[in-house]
Amino acid sequence: MYTWEELEGFVEHCQRCPLAYSRKRPVMGRGNHQAEIMFIAEAPGAKEDEAGIPFVGPAGQLFDQLLAGCSLTRDEIYITNILKCHPPGNRDPKDTEKEQCFPYLKYETYLLQPKIIVCLGRVAAQRIITPDFRITKQHGTWIHRKNCALTAVYHPSALLRDPTKLETTKNDFKEIVQMRDRLR
Protein backbone atom coordinates (compact mmCIF):
# COMPACT_ATOMS: atom_id res chain seq x y z
CA MET A 1 0.00 0.00 0.00
CA TYR A 2 1.26 3.45 -0.91
CA THR A 3 0.98 6.64 1.13
CA TRP A 4 -0.44 9.96 -0.02
CA GLU A 5 3.12 11.27 -0.32
CA GLU A 6 4.19 8.36 -2.51
CA LEU A 7 1.12 8.79 -4.74
CA GLU A 8 1.92 12.50 -5.12
CA GLY A 9 5.46 11.55 -6.14
CA PHE A 10 4.16 9.13 -8.78
CA VAL A 11 1.92 11.85 -10.23
CA GLU A 12 4.72 14.44 -10.11
CA HIS A 13 7.03 12.21 -12.18
CA CYS A 14 4.43 10.55 -14.39
CA GLN A 15 5.17 10.22 -18.10
CA ARG A 16 2.51 7.64 -18.98
CA CYS A 17 0.95 9.74 -21.77
CA PRO A 18 1.95 12.64 -24.08
CA LEU A 19 0.31 15.20 -21.77
CA ALA A 20 3.31 14.84 -19.46
CA TYR A 21 5.37 16.66 -22.07
CA SER A 22 2.99 19.58 -22.62
CA ARG A 23 1.98 20.23 -19.01
CA LYS A 24 3.53 22.86 -16.82
CA ARG A 25 2.67 21.13 -13.54
CA PRO A 26 0.71 17.96 -12.80
CA VAL A 27 -2.33 18.54 -10.62
CA MET A 28 -2.77 16.07 -7.79
CA GLY A 29 -6.01 16.15 -5.82
CA ARG A 30 -6.21 18.36 -2.74
CA GLY A 31 -8.16 18.48 0.45
CA ASN A 32 -8.92 16.60 3.61
CA HIS A 33 -7.50 13.07 3.53
CA GLN A 34 -10.32 11.94 5.82
CA ALA A 35 -13.08 13.67 3.83
CA GLU A 36 -16.44 11.97 3.50
CA ILE A 37 -17.08 13.73 0.18
CA MET A 38 -14.85 13.42 -2.89
CA PHE A 39 -15.39 15.64 -5.93
CA ILE A 40 -14.03 14.42 -9.27
CA ALA A 41 -13.78 16.57 -12.40
CA GLU A 42 -12.38 15.68 -15.81
CA ALA A 43 -9.01 17.44 -16.05
CA PRO A 44 -7.08 20.50 -14.89
CA GLY A 45 -7.55 23.75 -16.78
CA ALA A 46 -4.90 26.27 -17.77
CA LYS A 47 -4.94 28.06 -14.38
CA GLU A 48 -4.59 24.72 -12.58
CA ASP A 49 -1.73 23.75 -14.89
CA GLU A 50 0.07 26.95 -13.85
CA ALA A 51 -0.57 26.50 -10.13
CA GLY A 52 -0.49 22.71 -9.80
CA ILE A 53 -3.67 23.00 -7.69
CA PRO A 54 -7.18 21.88 -8.68
CA PHE A 55 -9.93 24.47 -9.21
CA VAL A 56 -8.10 27.77 -8.82
CA GLY A 57 -9.53 29.74 -11.77
CA PRO A 58 -13.00 31.25 -12.25
CA ALA A 59 -14.63 27.80 -12.11
CA GLY A 60 -12.82 27.20 -8.81
CA GLN A 61 -14.16 30.44 -7.40
CA LEU A 62 -17.69 29.39 -8.35
CA PHE A 63 -17.04 25.94 -6.86
CA ASP A 64 -16.05 27.61 -3.57
CA GLN A 65 -19.29 29.63 -3.64
CA LEU A 66 -21.31 26.45 -4.21
CA LEU A 67 -19.56 24.82 -1.26
CA ALA A 68 -20.18 27.86 0.95
CA GLY A 69 -23.85 27.86 -0.06
CA CYS A 70 -24.28 24.49 1.64
CA SER A 71 -21.92 25.25 4.55
CA LEU A 72 -18.95 23.27 3.25
CA THR A 73 -15.33 24.33 2.80
CA ARG A 74 -12.40 22.86 0.93
CA ASP A 75 -11.01 21.81 4.31
CA GLU A 76 -13.90 19.33 4.61
CA ILE A 77 -13.78 17.81 1.14
CA TYR A 78 -11.31 16.27 -1.29
CA ILE A 79 -11.24 17.45 -4.91
CA THR A 80 -9.41 15.84 -7.81
CA ASN A 81 -9.54 15.18 -11.53
CA ILE A 82 -9.51 12.05 -13.65
CA LEU A 83 -6.51 13.45 -15.56
CA LYS A 84 -3.65 14.97 -13.64
CA CYS A 85 -2.37 17.00 -16.62
CA HIS A 86 -4.00 19.80 -18.62
CA PRO A 87 -5.22 18.80 -22.10
CA PRO A 88 -4.16 21.45 -24.65
CA GLY A 89 -6.88 23.94 -25.51
CA ASN A 90 -9.09 22.67 -22.67
CA ARG A 91 -10.29 19.88 -24.95
CA ASP A 92 -12.08 16.86 -23.51
CA PRO A 93 -9.65 14.19 -22.32
CA LYS A 94 -8.99 11.37 -24.79
CA ASP A 95 -10.00 7.87 -23.70
CA THR A 96 -6.36 6.76 -23.76
CA GLU A 97 -5.40 9.64 -21.46
CA LYS A 98 -8.19 8.78 -19.03
CA GLU A 99 -7.07 5.15 -18.97
CA GLN A 100 -3.44 6.10 -18.30
CA CYS A 101 -4.39 8.37 -15.38
CA PHE A 102 -7.20 6.27 -13.94
CA PRO A 103 -4.96 4.18 -11.64
CA TYR A 104 -4.01 7.38 -9.80
CA LEU A 105 -7.68 8.25 -9.26
CA LYS A 106 -8.43 4.71 -8.11
CA TYR A 107 -5.64 4.93 -5.57
CA GLU A 108 -6.79 8.34 -4.35
CA THR A 109 -10.24 6.83 -3.84
CA TYR A 110 -8.76 3.80 -2.08
CA LEU A 111 -6.76 5.97 0.32
CA LEU A 112 -9.68 8.33 0.96
CA GLN A 113 -12.53 5.80 1.29
CA PRO A 114 -15.21 8.48 0.74
CA LYS A 115 -18.85 7.97 1.61
CA ILE A 116 -19.88 10.17 -1.33
CA ILE A 117 -18.37 10.74 -4.76
CA VAL A 118 -19.62 13.73 -6.74
CA CYS A 119 -18.75 13.90 -10.42
CA LEU A 120 -18.36 17.45 -11.67
CA GLY A 121 -19.75 17.38 -15.19
CA ARG A 122 -20.58 14.99 -17.98
CA VAL A 123 -17.07 13.70 -18.74
CA ALA A 124 -16.41 12.63 -15.15
CA ALA A 125 -19.90 11.14 -14.78
CA GLN A 126 -19.52 9.12 -17.96
CA ARG A 127 -16.21 7.66 -16.73
CA ILE A 128 -17.17 7.13 -13.08
CA ILE A 129 -20.93 6.41 -13.06
CA THR A 130 -21.95 5.08 -16.48
CA PRO A 131 -20.79 5.69 -20.08
CA ASP A 132 -24.25 6.86 -21.17
CA PHE A 133 -24.75 9.35 -18.33
CA ARG A 134 -26.71 12.44 -19.42
CA ILE A 135 -25.90 15.37 -17.13
CA THR A 136 -28.96 17.41 -18.17
CA LYS A 137 -31.34 14.58 -17.25
CA GLN A 138 -29.50 12.74 -14.48
CA HIS A 139 -27.70 15.43 -12.44
CA GLY A 140 -28.53 15.12 -8.77
CA THR A 141 -29.66 11.48 -9.01
CA TRP A 142 -27.96 8.93 -6.78
CA ILE A 143 -26.63 5.42 -7.19
CA HIS A 144 -24.90 3.31 -4.55
CA ARG A 145 -21.81 1.25 -5.31
CA LYS A 146 -19.30 -0.41 -2.97
CA ASN A 147 -20.50 1.39 0.19
CA CYS A 148 -20.41 4.74 -1.58
CA ALA A 149 -23.15 7.07 -2.84
CA LEU A 150 -22.43 8.58 -6.27
CA THR A 151 -23.99 11.54 -8.03
CA ALA A 152 -23.10 14.11 -10.65
CA VAL A 153 -23.70 17.84 -10.87
CA TYR A 154 -23.01 20.43 -13.52
CA HIS A 155 -19.36 21.38 -13.79
CA PRO A 156 -18.74 24.93 -12.51
CA SER A 157 -17.29 25.95 -15.89
CA ALA A 158 -20.59 24.90 -17.54
CA LEU A 159 -22.39 27.15 -15.05
CA LEU A 160 -20.16 30.05 -16.05
CA ARG A 161 -21.25 29.51 -19.66
CA ASP A 162 -24.93 28.95 -18.74
CA PRO A 163 -25.89 30.64 -15.44
CA THR A 164 -29.52 29.46 -15.80
CA LYS A 165 -28.38 26.12 -14.31
CA LEU A 166 -26.93 27.73 -11.18
CA GLU A 167 -30.03 27.45 -8.95
CA THR A 168 -30.47 23.79 -9.89
CA THR A 169 -26.84 23.15 -9.01
CA LYS A 170 -27.17 24.94 -5.68
CA ASN A 171 -30.01 22.55 -4.85
CA ASP A 172 -27.90 19.56 -5.96
CA PHE A 173 -25.12 20.71 -3.58
CA LYS A 174 -27.59 20.96 -0.70
CA GLU A 175 -28.70 17.40 -1.46
CA ILE A 176 -25.06 16.28 -1.26
CA VAL A 177 -24.89 17.54 2.33
CA GLN A 178 -28.24 15.93 3.14
CA MET A 179 -26.97 12.60 1.76
CA ARG A 180 -23.79 12.93 3.84
CA ASP A 181 -25.90 13.51 6.95
CA ARG A 182 -28.08 10.46 6.17
CA LEU A 183 -25.02 8.27 5.73
CA ARG A 184 -23.44 9.26 9.03
PDB file of C-alpha atoms in Angstrom, residues 76-137:
ATOM      1  CA  GLU A  76     -13.900  19.329   4.612  1.00  0.00           C
ATOM      2  CA  ILE A  77     -13.779  17.810   1.135  1.00  0.00           C
ATOM      3  CA  TYR A  78     -11.313  16.266  -1.290  1.00  0.00           C
ATOM      4  CA  ILE A  79     -11.239  17.448  -4.905  1.00  0.00           C
ATOM      5  CA  THR A  80      -9.415  15.844  -7.809  1.00  0.00           C
ATOM      6  CA  ASN A  81      -9.538  15.183 -11.531  1.00  0.00           C
ATOM      7  CA  ILE A  82      -9.506  12.050 -13.652  1.00  0.00           C
ATOM      8  CA  LEU A  83      -6.514  13.451 -15.556  1.00  0.00           C
ATOM      9  CA  LYS A  84      -3.647  14.973 -13.643  1.00  0.00           C
ATOM     10  CA  CYS A  85      -2.373  17.003 -16.618  1.00  0.00           C
ATOM     11  CA  HIS A  86      -4.005  19.798 -18.617  1.00  0.00           C
ATOM     12  CA  PRO A  87      -5.217  18.799 -22.100  1.00  0.00           C
ATOM     13  CA  PRO A  88      -4.162  21.448 -24.650  1.00  0.00           C
ATOM     14  CA  GLY A  89      -6.883  23.940 -25.509  1.00  0.00           C
ATOM     15  CA  ASN A  90      -9.088  22.668 -22.668  1.00  0.00           C
ATOM     16  CA  ARG A  91     -10.292  19.880 -24.947  1.00  0.00           C
ATOM     17  CA  ASP A  92     -12.081  16.859 -23.509  1.00  0.00           C
ATOM     18  CA  PRO A  93      -9.650  14.189 -22.323  1.00  0.00           C
ATOM     19  CA  LYS A  94      -8.989  11.374 -24.789  1.00  0.00           C
ATOM     20  CA  ASP A  95      -9.995   7.874 -23.703  1.00  0.00           C
ATOM     21  CA  THR A  96      -6.356   6.765 -23.764  1.00  0.00           C
ATOM     22  CA  GLU A  97      -5.401   9.643 -21.459  1.00  0.00           C
ATOM     23  CA  LYS A  98      -8.194   8.781 -19.030  1.00  0.00           C
ATOM     24  CA  GLU A  99      -7.066   5.149 -18.973  1.00  0.00           C
ATOM     25  CA  GLN A 100      -3.444   6.103 -18.303  1.00  0.00           C
ATOM     26  CA  CYS A 101      -4.393   8.369 -15.382  1.00  0.00           C
ATOM     27  CA  PHE A 102      -7.201   6.268 -13.944  1.00  0.00           C
ATOM     28  CA  PRO A 103      -4.955   4.181 -11.644  1.00  0.00           C
ATOM     29  CA  TYR A 104      -4.011   7.381  -9.799  1.00  0.00           C
ATOM     30  CA  LEU A 105      -7.675   8.247  -9.264  1.00  0.00           C
ATOM     31  CA  LYS A 106      -8.427   4.710  -8.110  1.00  0.00           C
ATOM     32  CA  TYR A 107      -5.640   4.930  -5.566  1.00  0.00           C
ATOM     33  CA  GLU A 108      -6.791   8.343  -4.348  1.00  0.00           C
ATOM     34  CA  THR A 109     -10.242   6.827  -3.836  1.00  0.00           C
ATOM     35  CA  TYR A 110      -8.758   3.798  -2.083  1.00  0.00           C
ATOM     36  CA  LEU A 111      -6.765   5.967   0.320  1.00  0.00           C
ATOM     37  CA  LEU A 112      -9.678   8.327   0.958  1.00  0.00           C
ATOM     38  CA  GLN A 113     -12.529   5.795   1.293  1.00  0.00           C
ATOM     39  CA  PRO A 114     -15.207   8.483   0.739  1.00  0.00           C
ATOM     40  CA  LYS A 115     -18.853   7.970   1.615  1.00  0.00           C
ATOM     41  CA  ILE A 116     -19.876  10.167  -1.330  1.00  0.00           C
ATOM     42  CA  ILE A 117     -18.367  10.740  -4.763  1.00  0.00           C
ATOM     43  CA  VAL A 118     -19.621  13.733  -6.736  1.00  0.00           C
ATOM     44  CA  CYS A 119     -18.748  13.905 -10.416  1.00  0.00           C
ATOM     45  CA  LEU A 120     -18.364  17.445 -11.668  1.00  0.00           C
ATOM     46  CA  GLY A 121     -19.745  17.385 -15.186  1.00  0.00           C
ATOM     47  CA  ARG A 122     -20.584  14.993 -17.981  1.00  0.00           C
ATOM     48  CA  VAL A 123     -17.074  13.696 -18.739  1.00  0.00           C
ATOM     49  CA  ALA A 124     -16.415  12.627 -15.150  1.00  0.00           C
ATOM     50  CA  ALA A 125     -19.901  11.138 -14.776  1.00  0.00           C
ATOM     51  CA  GLN A 126     -19.518   9.119 -17.964  1.00  0.00           C
ATOM     52  CA  ARG A 127     -16.213   7.657 -16.733  1.00  0.00           C
ATOM     53  CA  ILE A 128     -17.174   7.130 -13.080  1.00  0.00           C
ATOM     54  CA  ILE A 129     -20.933   6.409 -13.064  1.00  0.00           C
ATOM     55  CA  THR A 130     -21.954   5.080 -16.485  1.00  0.00           C
ATOM     56  CA  PRO A 131     -20.790   5.693 -20.075  1.00  0.00           C
ATOM     57  CA  ASP A 132     -24.253   6.857 -21.175  1.00  0.00           C
ATOM     58  CA  PHE A 133     -24.752   9.347 -18.328  1.00  0.00           C
ATOM     59  CA  ARG A 134     -26.709  12.442 -19.417  1.00  0.00           C
ATOM     60  CA  ILE A 135     -25.903  15.367 -17.135  1.00  0.00           C
ATOM     61  CA  THR A 136     -28.956  17.407 -18.168  1.00  0.00           C
ATOM     62  CA  LYS A 137     -31.337  14.579 -17.252  1.00  0.00           C
TER      63      LYS A 137
END
